[in-house]
Coordinates of C-alpha atoms and ligand atoms in Angstrom, one line a residue:
X1 CA 0.0 0.0 0.0
X2 CA 2.7 2.4 1.1
X3 CA 4.6 1.3 -2.0
X4 CA 1.8 2.5 -4.2
X5 CA 1.3 5.7 -2.3
X6 CA 5.0 6.4 -2.5
X7 CA 4.7 7.0 -6.2
X8 CA 2.5 10.0 -5.5
X9 CA 4.3 13.1 -4.2
X10 CA 3.2 14.0 -0.7
X11 CA 2.0 17.5 -1.7
X12 CA -0.6 15.9 -3.9
X13 CA -1.7 13.5 -1.2
X14 CA -1.9 16.4 1.3
X15 CA -4.0 18.4 -1.2
X16 CA -6.4 15.5 -1.7
X17 CA -6.7 14.7 2.0
X18 CA -7.0 18.3 3.1
X19 CA -9.3 19.2 0.3
X20 CA -11.6 16.3 1.1
X21 CA -11.7 17.2 4.7
X22 CA -12.5 20.8 4.0
X23 CA -15.3 19.7 1.6
X24 CA -16.9 17.5 4.2
X25 CA -16.7 20.4 6.6
X26 CA -18.3 22.9 4.3
X27 CA -20.9 20.6 2.9
X28 CA -22.1 18.8 6.1
X29 CA -21.0 20.8 9.1
X30 CA -21.1 24.5 8.0
X31 CA -24.4 23.7 6.5
X32 CA -23.7 26.0 3.6
X33 CA -26.9 26.5 1.6
X34 CA -26.7 25.3 -1.9
X35 CA -29.3 26.5 -4.4
X36 CA -28.4 24.7 -7.6
X37 CA -26.2 22.1 -9.1
X38 CA -23.5 24.6 -10.2
X39 CA -23.1 25.7 -6.6
X40 CA -22.7 22.0 -5.6
X41 CA -19.9 21.7 -8.2
X42 CA -18.1 24.9 -7.1
X43 CA -18.3 23.9 -3.5
X44 CA -16.8 20.5 -4.4
X45 CA -14.0 21.9 -6.4
X46 CA -12.9 24.8 -4.3
X47 CA -11.5 23.0 -1.3
X48 CA -9.2 21.0 -3.6
X49 CA -8.1 24.1 -5.5
X50 CA -7.2 26.0 -2.4
X51 CA -5.4 23.0 -0.9
X52 CA -3.4 22.5 -4.1
X53 CA -2.6 26.2 -4.3
X54 CA -1.1 26.0 -0.9
X55 CA 0.6 22.6 -0.8
X56 CA 2.1 23.0 -4.3
X57 CA 4.3 25.7 -2.9
X58 CA 6.1 22.8 -1.3
X59 CA 7.8 21.8 -4.5
X60 CA 10.0 24.9 -4.2
X61 CA 11.7 23.6 -1.1
X62 CA 14.4 21.0 -0.7
X63 CA 13.4 17.5 0.6
X64 CA 13.6 18.1 4.4
X65 CA 12.0 21.5 4.3
X66 CA 9.4 20.3 1.8
X67 CA 8.2 17.7 4.3
X68 CA 8.3 20.3 7.2
X69 CA 6.3 22.7 5.1
X70 CA 3.6 20.1 4.3
X71 CA 3.4 19.0 8.0
X72 CA 3.1 22.4 9.5
X73 CA 1.0 23.6 6.6
X74 CA -1.5 20.9 7.2
X75 CA -1.5 21.6 10.9
X76 CA -1.9 25.3 10.7
X77 CA -4.6 25.0 7.9
X78 CA -6.5 22.6 10.1
X79 CA -6.3 24.9 13.1
X80 CA -7.7 27.7 11.0
X81 CA -10.5 25.5 9.8
X82 CA -11.2 24.4 13.4
X83 CA -11.2 27.9 14.8
X84 CA -13.7 28.8 12.1
X85 CA -15.8 25.8 13.1
X86 CA -15.9 26.8 16.7
X87 CA -16.8 30.4 15.8
X88 CA -19.5 29.1 13.4
X89 CA -21.0 26.8 16.0
X90 CA -21.7 29.9 18.1
X91 CA -22.4 32.6 15.6
X92 CA -23.3 30.7 12.4
X93 CA -20.8 33.0 10.6
X94 CA -17.2 33.0 9.5
X95 CA -14.4 34.8 11.2
X96 CA -13.1 38.1 9.8
X97 CA -10.2 40.2 11.0
X98 CA -12.3 43.0 12.6
X99 CA -14.3 40.4 14.5
X100 CA -11.1 38.8 15.6
X101 CA -9.4 41.9 16.8
X102 CA -11.9 44.6 17.6
X103 CA -15.3 43.1 17.6
X104 CA -17.1 41.9 20.7
X105 CA -18.2 38.7 19.0
X106 CA -15.1 36.7 19.5
X107 CA -14.8 38.0 23.0
X108 CA -18.3 36.7 23.7
X109 CA -17.0 33.2 23.0
X110 CA -14.7 33.2 26.1
X111 CA -16.8 31.4 28.6
X112 CA -18.8 29.2 26.3
X113 CA -15.8 28.0 24.3
X114 CA -15.6 24.6 26.1
X115 CA -19.2 23.8 25.2
X116 CA -18.3 24.3 21.6
X117 CA -15.5 21.8 21.5
X118 CA -16.6 18.3 20.8
X119 CA -14.5 15.1 21.1
X120 CA -15.2 13.9 17.6
X121 CA -13.6 17.1 16.4
X122 CA -10.4 15.3 16.8
X123 CA -11.2 13.6 13.5
X124 CA -10.6 16.9 11.8
X125 CA -6.9 16.4 12.4
X126 CA -6.8 12.9 11.0
X127 CA -5.3 14.1 7.7
X128 CA -2.6 16.0 9.7
X129 CA -1.7 12.8 11.4
X130 CA -1.5 10.9 8.1
X131 CA 0.6 13.6 6.5
X132 CA 2.8 13.8 9.5
X133 CA 3.3 10.0 9.5
X134 CA 4.0 9.7 5.8
X135 CA 6.4 12.6 5.8
X136 CA 8.4 11.1 8.6
X137 CA 8.2 7.5 7.4
X138 CA 8.9 7.8 3.8
X139 CA 10.0 11.3 3.2
X140 CA 12.6 10.4 0.7
X141 CA 10.1 8.6 -1.5
X142 CA 7.4 11.2 -1.3
X143 CA 9.5 14.3 -1.6
X144 CA 9.9 15.7 -5.1
X145 CA 13.0 17.4 -6.3
X146 CA 11.8 18.9 -9.5
X147 CA 13.8 20.9 -12.0
X148 CA 12.8 24.5 -12.2
X149 CA 10.8 24.0 -15.3
X150 CA 8.6 21.5 -13.6
X151 CA 8.2 23.7 -10.5
X152 CA 7.0 26.5 -12.7
X153 CA 4.6 24.1 -14.3
X154 CA 3.1 23.1 -10.9
X155 CA 2.8 26.8 -10.0
X156 CA 1.0 27.6 -13.3
X157 CA -1.2 24.6 -12.7
X158 CA -2.3 25.8 -9.3
X159 CA -2.9 29.3 -10.6
X160 CA -4.9 27.9 -13.5
X161 CA -7.1 25.9 -11.0
X162 CA -7.7 29.0 -9.0
X163 CA -8.6 30.9 -12.1
X164 CA -11.0 28.2 -13.2
X165 CA -12.6 28.2 -9.8
X166 CA -12.9 32.0 -9.9
X167 CA -14.4 32.0 -13.4
X168 CA -17.0 29.4 -12.4
X169 CA -17.8 31.5 -9.3
X170 CA -18.2 34.6 -11.4
X171 CA -20.6 32.8 -13.7
X172 CA -22.6 31.7 -10.7
X173 CA -22.4 35.1 -9.0
X174 CA -21.3 38.0 -11.2
X175 CA -19.0 40.6 -9.5
X176 CA -18.5 38.3 -6.5
X177 CA -15.4 40.1 -5.2
X178 CA -16.4 43.6 -6.1
X179 CA -19.8 43.5 -4.5
X180 CA -18.8 41.2 -1.7
X181 CA -22.3 40.7 -0.5
X182 CA -22.1 37.7 1.8
X183 CA -19.5 35.8 3.7
X184 CA -21.3 32.6 3.1
X185 CA -21.3 33.2 -0.7
X186 CA -17.6 33.9 -0.6
X187 CA -16.8 30.8 1.3
X188 CA -19.1 28.8 -0.8
X189 CA -17.5 29.9 -4.0
X190 CA -13.9 30.4 -3.1
X191 CA -13.3 28.5 0.1
X192 CA -12.4 29.6 3.6
X193 CA -8.8 30.2 2.9
X194 CA -9.3 32.4 -0.1
X195 CA -12.0 34.2 1.8
X196 CA -9.5 34.9 4.6
X197 CA -7.0 36.2 2.1
X198 CA -9.6 38.4 0.5
X199 CA -10.7 39.7 3.9
X200 CA -7.2 40.5 4.9
X201 CA -6.6 42.4 1.6
X202 CA -9.9 44.4 2.1
X203 CA -9.2 45.2 5.7
X204 CA -5.7 46.3 5.0
X205 CA -7.0 48.7 2.3
X206 CA -9.6 50.1 4.7
X207 CA -7.2 50.6 7.6
X208 CA -4.5 52.2 5.5
X209 CA -7.1 54.8 4.4
X210 CA -8.0 55.4 8.0
X211 CA -4.4 55.9 9.1
X212 CA -4.0 59.2 7.3
X213 CA -7.1 60.8 8.6
X214 CA -6.9 62.8 11.8
X215 CA -10.2 64.7 12.0
X216 CA -8.8 68.0 10.6
X217 CA -11.0 67.3 7.6
X218 CA -14.2 67.8 9.6
X219 CA -14.5 71.7 9.8
X220 CA -14.5 72.0 5.9
X221 CA -17.1 69.4 5.6
X222 CA -19.2 70.9 8.4
X223 CA -19.2 74.3 6.8
X224 CA -20.1 72.8 3.5
X225 CA -23.0 71.0 5.1
X226 CA -24.2 74.2 7.0
X227 CA -24.0 76.4 3.9
X228 CA -25.4 74.0 1.3
X229 CA -27.4 71.3 3.0
X230 CA -29.1 72.0 6.3
X231 CA -31.5 74.7 6.9
X232 CA -32.6 76.4 10.1
X233 CA -36.2 76.5 8.8
X234 CA -38.6 74.1 10.6
X235 CA -41.4 72.8 8.5
X236 CA -45.0 72.8 9.7
X237 CA -44.8 69.1 10.2
X238 CA -41.9 69.3 12.6
X239 CA -42.7 67.1 15.7
X240 CA -46.0 66.0 14.3
X241 CA -45.2 62.4 14.9
X242 CA -43.4 62.8 18.2
X243 CA -43.2 59.5 20.2
X244 CA -45.0 57.6 17.5
X245 CA -43.7 54.3 16.3
X246 CA -42.0 54.3 12.9
X247 CA -42.6 51.3 10.7
X248 CA -40.3 51.5 7.7
X249 CA -41.0 49.2 4.8
X250 CA -38.3 48.7 2.2
X251 CA -40.0 47.5 -1.0
X252 CA -37.6 45.2 -2.8
X253 CA -36.9 46.4 -6.3
X254 CA -40.1 48.4 -6.6
X255 CA -39.6 51.3 -9.1
X256 CA -42.0 54.2 -9.6
X257 CA -42.9 53.4 -13.1
X258 CA -45.3 50.7 -11.9
X259 CA -47.2 53.1 -9.6
X260 CA -50.5 54.1 -11.2
X261 CA -49.7 52.0 -14.2
X262 CA -51.3 49.0 -15.8
X263 CA -50.2 45.8 -17.4
X264 CA -52.5 43.9 -19.8
X265 CA -55.1 46.4 -18.7
X266 CA -54.8 45.6 -15.0
X267 CA -53.6 47.9 -12.3
X268 CA -50.1 46.7 -11.1
X269 CA -50.2 48.1 -7.6
X270 CA -53.8 48.8 -6.6
X271 CA -53.0 49.1 -2.9
X272 CA -50.0 51.4 -3.3
X273 CA -52.1 53.5 -5.7
X274 CA -54.8 54.0 -3.2
X275 CA -52.4 54.7 -0.5
X276 CA -51.3 57.8 -2.3
X277 CA -54.6 59.4 -1.4
X278 CA -53.9 59.5 2.3
X279 CA -50.1 59.7 2.4
X280 CA -47.4 62.2 1.6
X281 CA -46.2 60.7 -1.7
X282 CA -43.1 61.8 -3.4
X283 CA -43.3 61.2 -7.1
X284 CA -39.8 62.4 -8.0
X285 CA -37.9 60.5 -5.4
X286 CA -34.7 58.8 -6.6
X287 CA -32.7 55.9 -5.2
X288 CA -29.0 56.6 -4.8
X289 CA -27.6 53.1 -4.4
X290 CA -24.7 51.5 -6.1
X291 CA -23.3 48.0 -5.9
X292 CA -24.4 47.5 -2.3
X293 CA -28.1 47.5 -3.5
X294 CA -30.5 47.0 -0.6
X295 CA -27.7 47.6 1.9
X296 CA -26.8 50.9 0.2
X297 CA -30.4 52.0 0.5
X298 CA -30.4 51.1 4.2
X299 CA -27.1 53.0 4.6
X300 CA -28.5 56.1 2.9
X301 CA -31.7 56.0 5.0
X302 CA -30.0 55.6 8.4
X303 CA -27.1 57.9 7.9
X304 CA -27.9 60.4 5.2
X305 CA -24.4 59.7 3.8
X306 CA -23.7 58.3 0.3
X307 CA -22.8 54.7 -0.2
X308 CA -19.5 54.0 -1.9
X309 CA -19.0 54.0 -5.7
X310 CA -17.8 50.4 -5.6
X311 CA -18.3 47.7 -3.1
X312 CA -20.9 47.7 -0.3
X313 CA -20.1 50.1 2.5
X314 CA -22.0 47.7 4.8
X315 CA -19.1 45.4 4.2
X316 CA -16.1 47.6 3.7
X317 CA -16.8 50.0 6.6
X318 CA -19.0 48.0 8.9
X319 CA -17.0 49.0 11.9
X320 CA -16.9 52.8 11.5
X321 CA -18.4 55.3 13.8
X322 CA -21.7 56.6 12.6
X323 CA -24.4 58.8 13.9
X324 CA -27.2 56.7 12.6
X325 CA -30.9 57.0 13.1
X326 CA -31.2 54.1 15.6
X327 CA -28.5 55.7 17.7
X328 CA -30.1 59.1 17.6
X329 CA -33.5 57.7 18.4
X330 CA -32.2 55.7 21.3
X331 CA -31.8 59.1 23.1
X332 CA -35.5 59.4 22.7
X333 CA -36.0 56.0 24.1
X334 CA -36.8 54.3 20.9
X335 CA -36.3 50.6 20.4
X336 CA -34.9 49.8 17.0
X337 CA -35.1 46.6 15.1
X338 CA -35.0 45.1 11.7
X339 CA -37.1 42.3 10.2
X340 CA -35.7 40.5 7.3
X341 CA -36.0 36.8 6.5
X342 CA -32.6 36.2 5.0
X343 CA -29.3 35.0 6.2
X344 CA -28.0 37.5 8.8
X345 CA -24.6 37.8 7.4
X346 CA -25.9 38.8 4.0
X347 CA -24.6 42.3 3.3
X348 CA -22.7 41.9 6.6
X349 CA -26.0 43.1 8.3
X350 CA -25.3 41.3 11.6
X351 CA -22.2 43.4 12.1
X352 CA -23.5 46.6 10.5
X353 CA -26.7 46.7 12.5
X354 CA -24.8 46.5 15.7
X355 CA -22.7 49.4 14.5
X356 CA -25.7 51.5 13.6
X357 CA -27.3 50.9 17.0
X358 CA -30.1 48.5 16.2
X359 CA -31.3 46.6 19.3
X360 CA -32.4 43.5 17.5
X361 CA -32.3 41.8 14.1
X362 CA -35.1 39.3 13.3
X363 CA -33.2 37.4 10.6
X364 CA -34.3 34.2 8.9
X365 CA -33.9 32.2 12.1
X366 CA -36.8 34.1 13.6
X367 CA -39.1 32.8 10.9
X368 CA -40.6 29.4 10.1
X369 CA -39.5 28.9 6.6
X370 CA -40.7 25.8 4.6
X371 CA -40.7 24.8 1.0
X372 CA -44.4 25.8 0.8
X373 CA -44.0 29.3 2.1
X374 CA -40.9 30.3 0.3
X375 CA -39.8 31.1 -3.3
X376 CA -36.8 32.5 -4.9
X377 CA -34.8 34.3 -2.3
X378 CA -36.7 32.8 0.6
X379 CA -39.8 33.4 2.7
X380 CA -42.6 34.9 0.7
X381 CA -43.6 38.5 1.7
X382 CA -47.1 37.5 2.9
X383 CA -46.1 34.9 5.5
X384 CA -43.1 37.1 6.3
X385 CA -45.3 40.0 7.4
X386 CA -47.7 37.7 9.1
X387 CA -45.0 35.9 11.1
X388 CA -43.4 39.3 12.0
X389 CA -46.5 40.5 13.7
X390 CA -46.1 38.6 17.0
X391 CA -42.6 40.1 17.4
X392 CA -43.7 43.6 16.5
X393 CA -46.5 43.4 19.0
X394 CA -44.1 42.4 21.7
X395 CA -41.7 45.3 21.2
X396 CA -41.3 48.1 23.7
X397 CA -42.8 51.3 22.3
X398 CA -42.0 53.7 20.8
X399 CA -40.1 51.6 18.2
X400 CA -38.4 52.2 14.9
X401 CA -38.9 48.9 13.0
X402 CA -37.5 48.3 9.5
X403 CA -39.1 45.7 7.3
X404 CA -37.3 44.5 4.2
X405 CA -39.4 42.6 1.7
X406 CA -37.8 39.9 -0.5
X407 CA -40.2 38.3 -3.0
X408 CA -39.9 41.0 -5.6
X409 CA -36.3 40.3 -6.2
X410 CA -34.6 39.3 -9.4
X411 CA -35.3 36.9 -11.1
X412 CA -38.9 37.6 -9.9
X413 CA -40.1 34.1 -9.3
X414 CA -43.6 33.6 -8.2
X415 CA -45.7 30.4 -7.8
X416 CA -48.9 30.3 -9.9
X417 CA -51.2 30.4 -6.9
X418 CA -49.6 33.7 -5.8
X419 CA -50.0 35.5 -9.1
X420 CA -53.0 37.7 -9.4
X421 CA -52.1 39.2 -12.7
X422 CA -50.6 37.9 -15.9
X423 CA -47.0 38.5 -16.9
X424 CA -46.2 41.1 -19.5
X425 CA -45.3 39.9 -23.0
X426 CA -41.9 41.0 -24.3
X427 CA -38.5 39.6 -25.1
X428 CA -37.5 40.0 -21.5
X429 CA -38.6 37.3 -19.1
X430 CA -37.3 39.4 -16.3
X431 CA -39.6 42.4 -17.1
X432 CA -42.5 40.1 -17.9
X433 CA -42.4 38.4 -14.5
X434 CA -41.7 41.7 -12.7
X435 CA -45.3 42.8 -12.8
X436 CA -46.9 39.8 -11.0
X437 CA -44.3 39.8 -8.3
X438 CA -44.7 43.5 -7.7
X439 CA -48.4 42.9 -7.4
X440 CA -47.7 40.2 -4.9
X441 CA -45.7 42.5 -2.8
X442 CA -48.4 45.2 -3.1
X443 CA -50.9 42.6 -1.7
X444 CA -48.5 41.6 1.1
X445 CA -48.2 45.2 2.2
X446 CA -52.0 45.6 2.1
X447 CA -52.4 42.6 4.3
X448 CA -49.7 44.0 6.6
X449 CA -51.6 47.3 6.9
X450 CA -54.7 45.2 7.9
X451 CA -52.8 43.4 10.5
X452 CA -51.4 46.6 11.9
X453 CA -54.9 48.0 12.2
X454 CA -56.2 44.8 13.9
X455 CA -53.3 44.8 16.4
X456 CA -54.0 48.4 17.3
X457 CA -50.4 49.5 16.4
X458 CA -51.6 51.4 13.4
X459 CA -52.9 54.4 15.2
X460 CA -49.7 54.9 17.1
X461 CA -47.4 54.6 14.2
X462 CA -46.3 56.3 11.1
X463 CA -45.6 54.0 8.2
X464 CA -42.9 54.8 5.7
X465 CA -42.6 52.9 2.4
X466 CA -39.7 53.2 0.0
X467 CA -38.4 51.3 -3.0
X468 CA -34.9 50.3 -2.3
X469 CA -33.4 50.4 -5.9
X470 CA -34.2 49.6 -9.5
X471 CA -35.4 46.1 -10.3
X472 CA -35.1 46.2 -14.1
X473 CA -31.6 47.0 -15.3
X474 CA -30.6 48.6 -18.6
X475 CA -30.1 45.2 -20.0
X476 CA -33.9 45.1 -20.5
X477 CA -34.1 48.4 -22.2
X478 CA -35.7 47.0 -25.3
X479 CA -38.6 45.4 -23.4
X480 CA -38.8 48.5 -21.2
X481 CA -39.2 50.8 -24.2
X482 CA -41.9 48.6 -25.5
X483 CA -43.7 48.7 -22.2
X484 CA -43.4 52.4 -21.8
X485 CA -44.3 52.9 -25.4
X486 CA -41.1 54.8 -26.3
X487 CA -38.8 54.4 -29.3
X488 CA -35.8 53.9 -27.1
X489 CA -34.6 54.3 -23.5
X490 CA -32.4 57.4 -23.6
X491 CA -29.9 58.3 -20.8
X492 CA -32.6 60.8 -19.7
X493 CA -35.1 57.9 -19.4
X494 CA -32.6 55.8 -17.6
X495 CA -32.3 58.5 -14.9
X496 CA -36.0 58.9 -14.7
X497 CA -36.3 55.1 -14.2
X498 CA -34.2 55.4 -11.1
X499 CA -37.2 56.9 -9.3
X500 CA -38.6 54.7 -6.6
X501 CA -41.8 55.2 -4.6
X502 CA -41.6 57.0 -1.3
X503 CA -44.6 57.3 1.0
X504 CA -45.0 58.8 4.5
X505 CA -48.3 57.6 5.8
X506 CA -49.4 59.3 9.0
X507 CA -52.8 57.9 10.1
X508 CA -55.3 60.7 10.3
X509 CA -53.4 62.9 7.9
X510 CA -54.6 63.5 4.4
X511 CA -51.2 63.9 2.9
X512 CA -50.4 65.2 -0.6
X513 CA -48.5 64.3 -3.7
X514 CA -45.2 66.1 -3.7
X515 CA -43.4 66.7 -6.9
X516 CA -40.2 68.3 -5.7
X517 CA -37.1 66.3 -6.4
X518 CA -36.0 64.2 -3.5
X519 CA -33.8 61.2 -2.8
X520 CA -33.0 58.5 -0.2
X521 CA -30.4 60.8 1.3
X522 CA -33.3 63.0 2.5
X523 CA -35.1 60.3 4.5
X524 CA -33.2 60.6 7.7
X525 CA -33.6 64.4 8.3
X526 CA -37.2 64.2 7.1
X527 CA -38.2 61.4 9.5
X528 CA -36.3 62.8 12.4
X529 CA -38.0 66.1 12.0
X530 CA -41.4 64.5 11.9
X531 CA -40.4 62.9 15.2
X532 CA -39.4 66.3 16.6
X533 CA -35.7 65.6 16.7
X534 CA -33.5 68.6 16.0
X535 CA -30.7 67.6 13.5
X536 CA -28.9 70.9 13.1
X537 CA -25.7 69.3 14.6
X538 CA -25.8 66.3 12.4
X539 CA -23.3 66.0 9.6
X540 CA -25.3 64.6 6.7
X541 CA -26.2 65.4 3.2
X542 CA -30.0 65.3 3.1
X543 CA -32.6 67.9 3.7
X544 CA -36.1 67.7 5.3
X545 CA -38.4 67.2 2.4
X546 CA -41.1 69.3 4.0
X547 CA -39.1 72.5 4.1
X548 CA -38.9 75.0 1.3
X549 CA -35.3 75.8 1.7
X550 CA -33.8 72.7 0.1
X551 CA -30.5 71.6 -1.5
X552 CA -30.6 72.2 -5.2
X553 CA -29.8 68.8 -6.5
X554 CA -30.2 65.1 -6.0
X555 CA -26.9 63.4 -6.7
X556 CA -26.8 59.8 -7.9
X557 CA -23.8 57.8 -6.8
X558 CA -22.2 57.8 -10.3
X559 CA -22.1 61.6 -10.5
X560 CA -25.4 62.0 -12.4
X561 CA -27.8 64.4 -10.9
X562 CA -31.2 65.9 -11.0
X563 CA -32.1 69.5 -10.3
X564 CA -35.4 71.3 -10.6
X565 CA -34.7 72.1 -14.2
X566 CA -32.1 69.7 -15.4
X567 CA -31.0 66.1 -15.5
X568 CA -27.3 65.5 -16.0
X569 CA -25.9 62.1 -16.9
X570 CA -23.0 60.8 -19.0
X571 CA -21.8 64.3 -19.8
X572 CA -25.2 65.2 -21.2
X573 CA -27.5 67.9 -19.9
X574 CA -31.3 67.4 -20.4
X575 CA -34.3 69.5 -19.6
X576 CA -35.9 67.7 -16.7
X577 CA -39.5 68.3 -17.8
X578 CA -39.3 67.7 -21.5
X579 CA -36.3 65.4 -21.7
X580 CA -34.8 67.5 -24.4
X581 CA -31.1 67.2 -24.8
X582 CA -29.8 70.7 -24.0
X583 CA -26.1 70.3 -24.4
X584 CA -23.4 67.7 -24.5
X585 CA -19.9 68.1 -23.2
X586 CA -17.4 67.9 -26.1
X587 CA -14.8 65.4 -25.2
X588 CA -12.7 65.7 -28.4
X589 CA -9.0 66.3 -27.7
X590 CA -8.1 70.0 -27.7
X591 CA -11.6 71.2 -27.0
X592 CA -12.8 72.2 -23.6
X593 CA -16.2 71.4 -22.2
X594 CA -18.8 73.8 -23.5
X595 CA -19.4 76.7 -21.2
X596 CA -23.0 76.8 -22.4
X597 CA -23.8 73.6 -20.6
X598 CA -26.6 74.5 -18.2
X599 CA -25.8 71.7 -15.9
X600 CA -22.2 72.7 -15.6
X601 CA -22.5 74.9 -12.4
X602 CA -23.8 71.9 -10.5
X603 CA -21.2 69.3 -11.7
X604 CA -18.5 70.5 -9.3
X605 CA -20.9 70.7 -6.3
X606 CA -22.1 67.2 -6.8
X607 CA -18.6 65.9 -7.0
X608 CA -17.6 67.9 -3.9
X609 CA -20.5 66.5 -1.9
X610 CA -19.9 62.9 -3.0
X611 CA -16.2 63.2 -2.1
X612 CA -16.9 64.7 1.3
X613 CA -19.2 61.8 2.1
X614 CA -16.5 59.4 0.9
X615 CA -13.9 61.2 3.1
X616 CA -16.1 60.7 6.1
X617 CA -16.4 57.0 5.4
X618 CA -12.8 56.3 4.3
X619 CA -11.3 58.3 7.1
X620 CA -13.8 57.0 9.6
X621 CA -14.0 60.7 10.5
X622 CA -16.9 60.5 13.0
X623 CA -14.5 58.8 15.5
X624 CA -13.1 62.3 15.9
X625 CA -16.4 64.0 16.4
X626 CA -18.6 63.8 19.4
X627 CA -22.2 64.3 18.3
X628 CA -23.5 64.2 21.9
X629 CA -21.5 67.2 22.9
X630 CA -22.6 69.4 20.1
Ligands
GP9_1 C1 -31.0 40.3 0.6 C2 -31.9 41.3 0.1 C3 -31.7 41.6 -1.4 O1 -31.0 40.1 2.0 O2 -31.8 42.5 0.8 O3 -30.5 42.1 -1.6 P1 -30.2 43.0 -2.9 O4 -29.7 42.0 -3.9 O5 -31.5 43.6 -3.4 O6 -29.3 44.0 -2.4
MN2 MN1 -32.9 45.0 -2.8

């Protein structure tokens, strides 16, 4: 037996043994959720790819050292896996650097650690024992002294494997690394070790940016905010909802174009249409999210700061100091919570919600999720609201509770019995299916309103509804132009399609339709003012939507913007009302941008504002600023 094995170099044996162990661990102990066959395959491949990537480095060493490298490599690798396992048993999450060094999570483990160690865990070190034994027993047979050419070949091979793994992962989850949405996804697709490398790289980048900040940047930002953003004027509605509960509903992927619109002759959102009649409804309200999608919209709402132009700030800066809505409301004795039936580490929510000051996160573990009551991304919106009610009723009041719906998420799957309207008919399956799922969410919200009324919570609450971001991307422009009965979707139309519904429903108030331009950045000051909280000392970039004295533009994260009169995007300036192209920046070499560009005066301000917001986040500037003392 040993004879036969001896023909195989030890670094290959180690890769196979270690890879197999890691696979078993991922598949059966970490309980990583697998949604399709492709994910099964990737999960099977990646442990071997990572193991090979590491152990193949051994060929560069001489015999003795090679054996030592493999022995200790296997041991350290196993320890890393094991530490993750212990952490996972307690937190159902994977370790990250901040959690290890600054977070309270790892510290919490202290006393309970013994209960997390199980005797059969020793089996996890079986491969180390085998590798150790083989390397001592028959090191001369198993060690490989390759000529340089072969060493390079092995190296290339391991890189090729890694690349292959990465490409498969990208096909499964486009922009996996740039968007970095979920630790479980990263581990599932790339393995724990590559995930740790990625985490280290990301954290190093973040902390190096922080190192150069010292707080001297704040006065400039503050004076910009005072001059251009905040206003001393208080609206008539200031304090109107003092001490009321706030129920915030984030409507997954709902865009404004479905509101008061029909498909195949049927209303798409009958409930949301009716709700306009007794709510403040903002018809020119834009989402300002980027790659962080829902999490970006949450970030905007709670902080009135912009998300980042790439990556999800929930992930990259989840440990910064903020002055978020839950923290501010805590001073007014509000209890803040989030209801969302998804994996808690998605978008790093578990960590970020702590940072933002939420008291509790009802994640998927709080819900009874079965095959019957879920579709697509998870629990369907109707049972989700229904199951949330008991928790909501048990909360101390006043509360700030955020609900994040899920059913109307790409690829907009819906079971037949849940579909009240027929899909649209175009070349885009995505757009076609969008309408019935939006309708489903509309019905779920209607039922939720009923439940709120029955529970008696309704009267003591204000209910805020907001679309989080677009659901139909530019990729479906052809179908979209067909639906909107337009020849094509121009850059102007594209910006107008970034409008999402925004409602503030105050029971007993008539409300009104408000046409002024607005954005997600404005939600925080608007809500805080309704609750009677003075925000003049906050550093944020939004304005109370009920005051007259407002900032002149709504900036989108890519530098596009909307003013009362103009829409600017891709170096083109349009008339906001008519959509007429007013001027285009000339980019030809030797020519300067046209001075006649009506949008030009705002371009710089928008850039300045976005970069101030970025500075706050990259420099973690709020750690130098004491909001309480102001
Ligand atoms: C996931 C949900 C959807 O928990 O918020 O995420 P999205 O892809 O829309 O950002
Ligand atoms: Mn979303």
